[in-house]
Amino acid sequence: KDYACKFLCDNVACDETRFAQSVVPKAPSSTKTLSCTSPVWPFDARTYTDSQGPGRARLVVEKGGVRLAFSGIANDDSFVYTDTWTVATPIIALSSPGAAIVTVSGNGFKAAADYTCEFSTDTTASPIVGTQSLKVVGARGTAVTSKRITCASPHWPSVEKPTKLK
């Protein structure tokens, strides 16, 4: 029951002191299977445009603080964290440009990466089928930390439909 799964940062920009750990809450389900929950990655993650960048981790399993040997196929102990967002605030703003600074919260954002906050009409809100006309407006996003992106709300050309952020 004292198993731990460590996700070690595995790229040239970091060393083994940078890791996220998941404690296995119960005994392995068999002599050959152990389930680990991937923990939140507190470092830069891989973006969609950054295929060779950060976010690559190597899975290490420990029992009682002792590392167990990996005997699988080469690179099968690799794991990739990608950046992801969970919530944006505020959810209401005026339609004039820069009326609000939208904060997008998530994990794995990279300071040097290019982000775009994409605002679009919420086509699911239209009560009449077939009347949805998609409008999309983008605004440059800036990674403030690995957990937060900000962007100024863009000018919104339409007020007749609710808007959603992607």
mmCIF file of C-alpha atoms in Angstrom:
data_model
loop_
_atom_site.group_PDB
_atom_site.id
_atom_site.type_symbol
_atom_site.label_atom_id
_atom_site.label_comp_id
_atom_site.label_asym_id
_atom_site.label_seq_id
_atom_site.Cartn_x
_atom_site.Cartn_y
_atom_site.Cartn_z
ATOM 1 C CA LYS A 1 0.000 0.000 0.000
ATOM 2 C CA ASP A 2 2.994 2.327 0.228
ATOM 3 C CA TYR A 3 3.393 2.776 -3.526
ATOM 4 C CA ALA A 4 3.964 6.179 -5.122
ATOM 5 C CA CYS A 5 3.988 7.204 -8.763
ATOM 6 C CA LYS A 6 6.361 10.036 -9.612
ATOM 7 C CA PHE A 7 6.157 11.929 -12.868
ATOM 8 C CA LEU A 8 9.686 13.280 -13.376
ATOM 9 C CA CYS A 9 10.308 16.209 -15.689
ATOM 10 C CA ASP A 10 12.090 14.638 -18.654
ATOM 11 C CA ASN A 11 13.549 17.250 -20.971
ATOM 12 C CA VAL A 12 16.855 19.058 -21.233
ATOM 13 C CA ALA A 13 15.580 22.091 -19.285
ATOM 14 C CA CYS A 14 15.058 20.269 -15.980
ATOM 15 C CA ASP A 15 16.388 17.656 -13.625
ATOM 16 C CA GLU A 16 14.868 14.998 -11.354
ATOM 17 C CA THR A 17 14.165 17.522 -8.595
ATOM 18 C CA ARG A 18 11.216 18.701 -10.734
ATOM 19 C CA PHE A 19 8.424 16.147 -10.397
ATOM 20 C CA ALA A 20 4.785 15.700 -9.478
ATOM 21 C CA GLN A 21 3.807 12.802 -7.276
ATOM 22 C CA SER A 22 0.720 10.642 -6.980
ATOM 23 C CA VAL A 23 0.293 8.395 -3.961
ATOM 24 C CA VAL A 24 -1.479 5.137 -4.749
ATOM 25 C CA PRO A 25 -4.357 4.939 -2.273
ATOM 26 C CA LYS A 26 -4.747 1.151 -2.334
ATOM 27 C CA ALA A 27 -2.823 -2.015 -3.059
ATOM 28 C CA PRO A 28 -2.155 -2.985 -6.687
ATOM 29 C CA SER A 29 -5.117 -4.653 -8.403
ATOM 30 C CA SER A 30 -2.918 -7.616 -9.372
ATOM 31 C CA THR A 31 0.724 -8.679 -9.316
ATOM 32 C CA LYS A 32 1.144 -6.980 -12.730
ATOM 33 C CA THR A 33 -1.140 -3.925 -12.484
ATOM 34 C CA LEU A 34 -0.867 -0.714 -10.488
ATOM 35 C CA SER A 35 -3.125 2.273 -11.166
ATOM 36 C CA CYS A 36 -1.792 5.795 -10.765
ATOM 37 C CA THR A 37 -3.703 9.044 -11.004
ATOM 38 C CA SER A 38 -1.736 11.650 -12.921
ATOM 39 C CA PRO A 39 -1.207 14.611 -10.604
ATOM 40 C CA VAL A 40 -1.489 18.244 -11.635
ATOM 41 C CA TRP A 41 1.702 19.236 -13.477
ATOM 42 C CA PRO A 42 3.038 22.424 -11.836
ATOM 43 C CA PHE A 43 5.532 23.151 -14.624
ATOM 44 C CA ASP A 44 5.339 24.159 -18.293
ATOM 45 C CA ALA A 45 3.409 21.694 -20.402
ATOM 46 C CA ARG A 46 3.477 20.894 -24.078
ATOM 47 C CA THR A 47 1.380 23.146 -26.277
ATOM 48 C CA TYR A 48 -0.254 22.084 -29.525
ATOM 49 C CA THR A 49 2.413 23.958 -31.504
ATOM 50 C CA ASP A 50 5.359 22.767 -29.403
ATOM 51 C CA SER A 51 5.822 19.073 -30.168
ATOM 52 C CA GLN A 52 9.378 18.837 -28.787
ATOM 53 C CA GLY A 53 9.050 21.187 -25.824
ATOM 54 C CA PRO A 54 8.367 20.775 -22.141
ATOM 55 C CA GLY A 55 5.645 18.629 -20.638
ATOM 56 C CA ARG A 56 7.421 15.357 -21.199
ATOM 57 C CA ALA A 57 7.612 13.314 -18.022
ATOM 58 C CA ARG A 58 8.997 9.926 -17.141
ATOM 59 C CA LEU A 59 6.918 7.728 -14.848
ATOM 60 C CA VAL A 60 8.781 6.228 -11.913
ATOM 61 C CA VAL A 61 7.153 3.864 -9.421
ATOM 62 C CA GLU A 62 8.409 3.626 -5.854
ATOM 63 C CA LYS A 63 7.538 1.283 -3.022
ATOM 64 C CA GLY A 64 8.455 2.438 0.444
ATOM 65 C CA GLY A 65 10.619 5.197 -1.056
ATOM 66 C CA VAL A 66 12.673 2.748 -3.156
ATOM 67 C CA ARG A 67 12.518 3.070 -6.944
ATOM 68 C CA LEU A 68 11.310 -0.047 -8.750
ATOM 69 C CA ALA A 69 13.134 -1.011 -11.942
ATOM 70 C CA PHE A 70 11.333 -0.410 -15.236
ATOM 71 C CA SER A 71 11.527 -3.453 -17.509
ATOM 72 C CA GLY A 72 9.103 -2.529 -20.304
ATOM 73 C CA ILE A 73 9.622 -1.406 -23.872
ATOM 74 C CA ALA A 74 11.833 1.679 -24.329
ATOM 75 C CA ASN A 75 9.906 4.954 -23.865
ATOM 76 C CA ASP A 76 6.801 3.193 -22.543
ATOM 77 C CA ASP A 77 7.544 4.958 -19.265
ATOM 78 C CA SER A 78 6.995 8.357 -20.937
ATOM 79 C CA PHE A 79 4.015 10.571 -20.228
ATOM 80 C CA VAL A 80 3.181 13.931 -21.818
ATOM 81 C CA TYR A 81 1.389 16.749 -20.056
ATOM 82 C CA THR A 82 -0.348 19.252 -22.296
ATOM 83 C CA ASP A 83 -1.635 22.654 -21.308
ATOM 84 C CA THR A 84 -5.314 22.741 -20.428
ATOM 85 C CA TRP A 85 -7.769 25.288 -19.106
ATOM 86 C CA THR A 86 -10.607 24.805 -16.649
ATOM 87 C CA VAL A 87 -12.355 28.155 -16.084
ATOM 88 C CA ALA A 88 -12.408 31.760 -17.319
ATOM 89 C CA THR A 89 -13.470 34.860 -15.375
ATOM 90 C CA PRO A 90 -15.274 37.185 -15.645
ATOM 91 C CA ILE A 91 -18.072 35.573 -17.627
ATOM 92 C CA ILE A 92 -19.860 38.855 -18.424
ATOM 93 C CA ALA A 93 -18.309 41.996 -19.973
ATOM 94 C CA LEU A 94 -19.264 44.948 -22.123
ATOM 95 C CA SER A 95 -18.841 44.509 -25.882
ATOM 96 C CA SER A 96 -16.232 47.270 -26.213
ATOM 97 C CA PRO A 97 -12.581 46.236 -26.683
ATOM 98 C CA GLY A 98 -10.630 45.861 -23.463
ATOM 99 C CA ALA A 99 -13.753 46.233 -21.307
ATOM 100 C CA ALA A 100 -12.554 43.308 -19.212
ATOM 101 C CA ILE A 101 -9.353 41.410 -18.627
ATOM 102 C CA VAL A 102 -10.327 37.780 -18.907
ATOM 103 C CA THR A 103 -8.357 35.387 -16.722
ATOM 104 C CA VAL A 104 -8.165 31.816 -17.950
ATOM 105 C CA SER A 105 -7.180 29.364 -15.218
ATOM 106 C CA GLY A 106 -5.681 25.945 -15.863
ATOM 107 C CA ASN A 107 -2.334 24.178 -15.827
ATOM 108 C CA GLY A 108 0.856 23.902 -17.829
ATOM 109 C CA PHE A 109 0.845 27.274 -19.573
ATOM 110 C CA LYS A 110 4.215 28.234 -21.038
ATOM 111 C CA ALA A 111 5.459 31.835 -20.831
ATOM 112 C CA ALA A 112 7.007 31.882 -24.316
ATOM 113 C CA ALA A 113 4.040 30.238 -26.077
ATOM 114 C CA ASP A 114 1.491 32.070 -28.217
ATOM 115 C CA TYR A 115 -2.056 31.822 -26.855
ATOM 116 C CA THR A 116 -5.292 33.116 -28.321
ATOM 117 C CA CYS A 117 -8.492 33.537 -26.367
ATOM 118 C CA GLU A 118 -11.168 32.716 -28.897
ATOM 119 C CA PHE A 119 -14.634 34.133 -28.300
ATOM 120 C CA SER A 120 -17.499 32.723 -30.355
ATOM 121 C CA THR A 121 -21.252 32.799 -30.430
ATOM 122 C CA ASP A 122 -22.854 30.089 -28.388
ATOM 123 C CA THR A 123 -24.771 28.319 -31.135
ATOM 124 C CA THR A 124 -26.419 26.002 -28.614
ATOM 125 C CA ALA A 125 -28.323 29.004 -27.176
ATOM 126 C CA SER A 126 -30.387 29.635 -30.315
ATOM 127 C CA PRO A 127 -33.994 28.433 -29.826
ATOM 128 C CA ILE A 128 -34.607 28.060 -33.584
ATOM 129 C CA VAL A 129 -32.796 25.207 -35.310
ATOM 130 C CA GLY A 130 -30.800 26.290 -38.342
ATOM 131 C CA THR A 131 -30.542 29.963 -37.331
ATOM 132 C CA GLN A 132 -27.119 29.665 -35.718
ATOM 133 C CA SER A 133 -24.490 31.814 -37.388
ATOM 134 C CA LEU A 134 -21.080 31.340 -35.845
ATOM 135 C CA LYS A 135 -19.047 34.453 -35.113
ATOM 136 C CA VAL A 136 -15.478 34.130 -33.835
ATOM 137 C CA VAL A 137 -13.217 36.874 -32.501
ATOM 138 C CA GLY A 138 -9.730 36.187 -31.162
ATOM 139 C CA ALA A 139 -7.694 38.101 -28.613
ATOM 140 C CA ARG A 140 -4.005 37.601 -27.802
ATOM 141 C CA GLY A 141 -3.478 35.710 -24.561
ATOM 142 C CA THR A 142 -0.462 36.090 -22.287
ATOM 143 C CA ALA A 143 0.672 33.388 -19.865
ATOM 144 C CA VAL A 144 1.096 35.196 -16.552
ATOM 145 C CA THR A 145 2.031 31.993 -14.713
ATOM 146 C CA SER A 146 1.923 28.292 -15.542
ATOM 147 C CA LYS A 147 -1.630 28.353 -14.129
ATOM 148 C CA ARG A 148 -3.015 31.587 -15.595
ATOM 149 C CA ILE A 149 -3.483 33.309 -18.968
ATOM 150 C CA THR A 150 -4.946 36.782 -19.371
ATOM 151 C CA CYS A 151 -6.438 38.443 -22.429
ATOM 152 C CA ALA A 152 -8.326 41.655 -23.036
ATOM 153 C CA SER A 153 -11.900 41.135 -24.135
ATOM 154 C CA PRO A 154 -12.233 41.994 -27.845
ATOM 155 C CA HIS A 155 -14.806 44.211 -29.490
ATOM 156 C CA TRP A 156 -17.864 42.031 -29.916
ATOM 157 C CA PRO A 157 -19.764 42.873 -33.112
ATOM 158 C CA SER A 158 -23.039 41.253 -32.077
ATOM 159 C CA VAL A 159 -25.209 41.427 -28.978
ATOM 160 C CA GLU A 160 -28.048 39.186 -30.086
ATOM 161 C CA LYS A 161 -26.475 35.871 -29.018
ATOM 162 C CA PRO A 162 -24.617 34.668 -25.926
ATOM 163 C CA THR A 163 -20.884 34.184 -26.312
ATOM 164 C CA LYS A 164 -18.591 31.386 -25.199
ATOM 165 C CA LEU A 165 -14.820 31.233 -24.732
ATOM 166 C CA LYS A 166 -12.740 28.413 -26.277
#
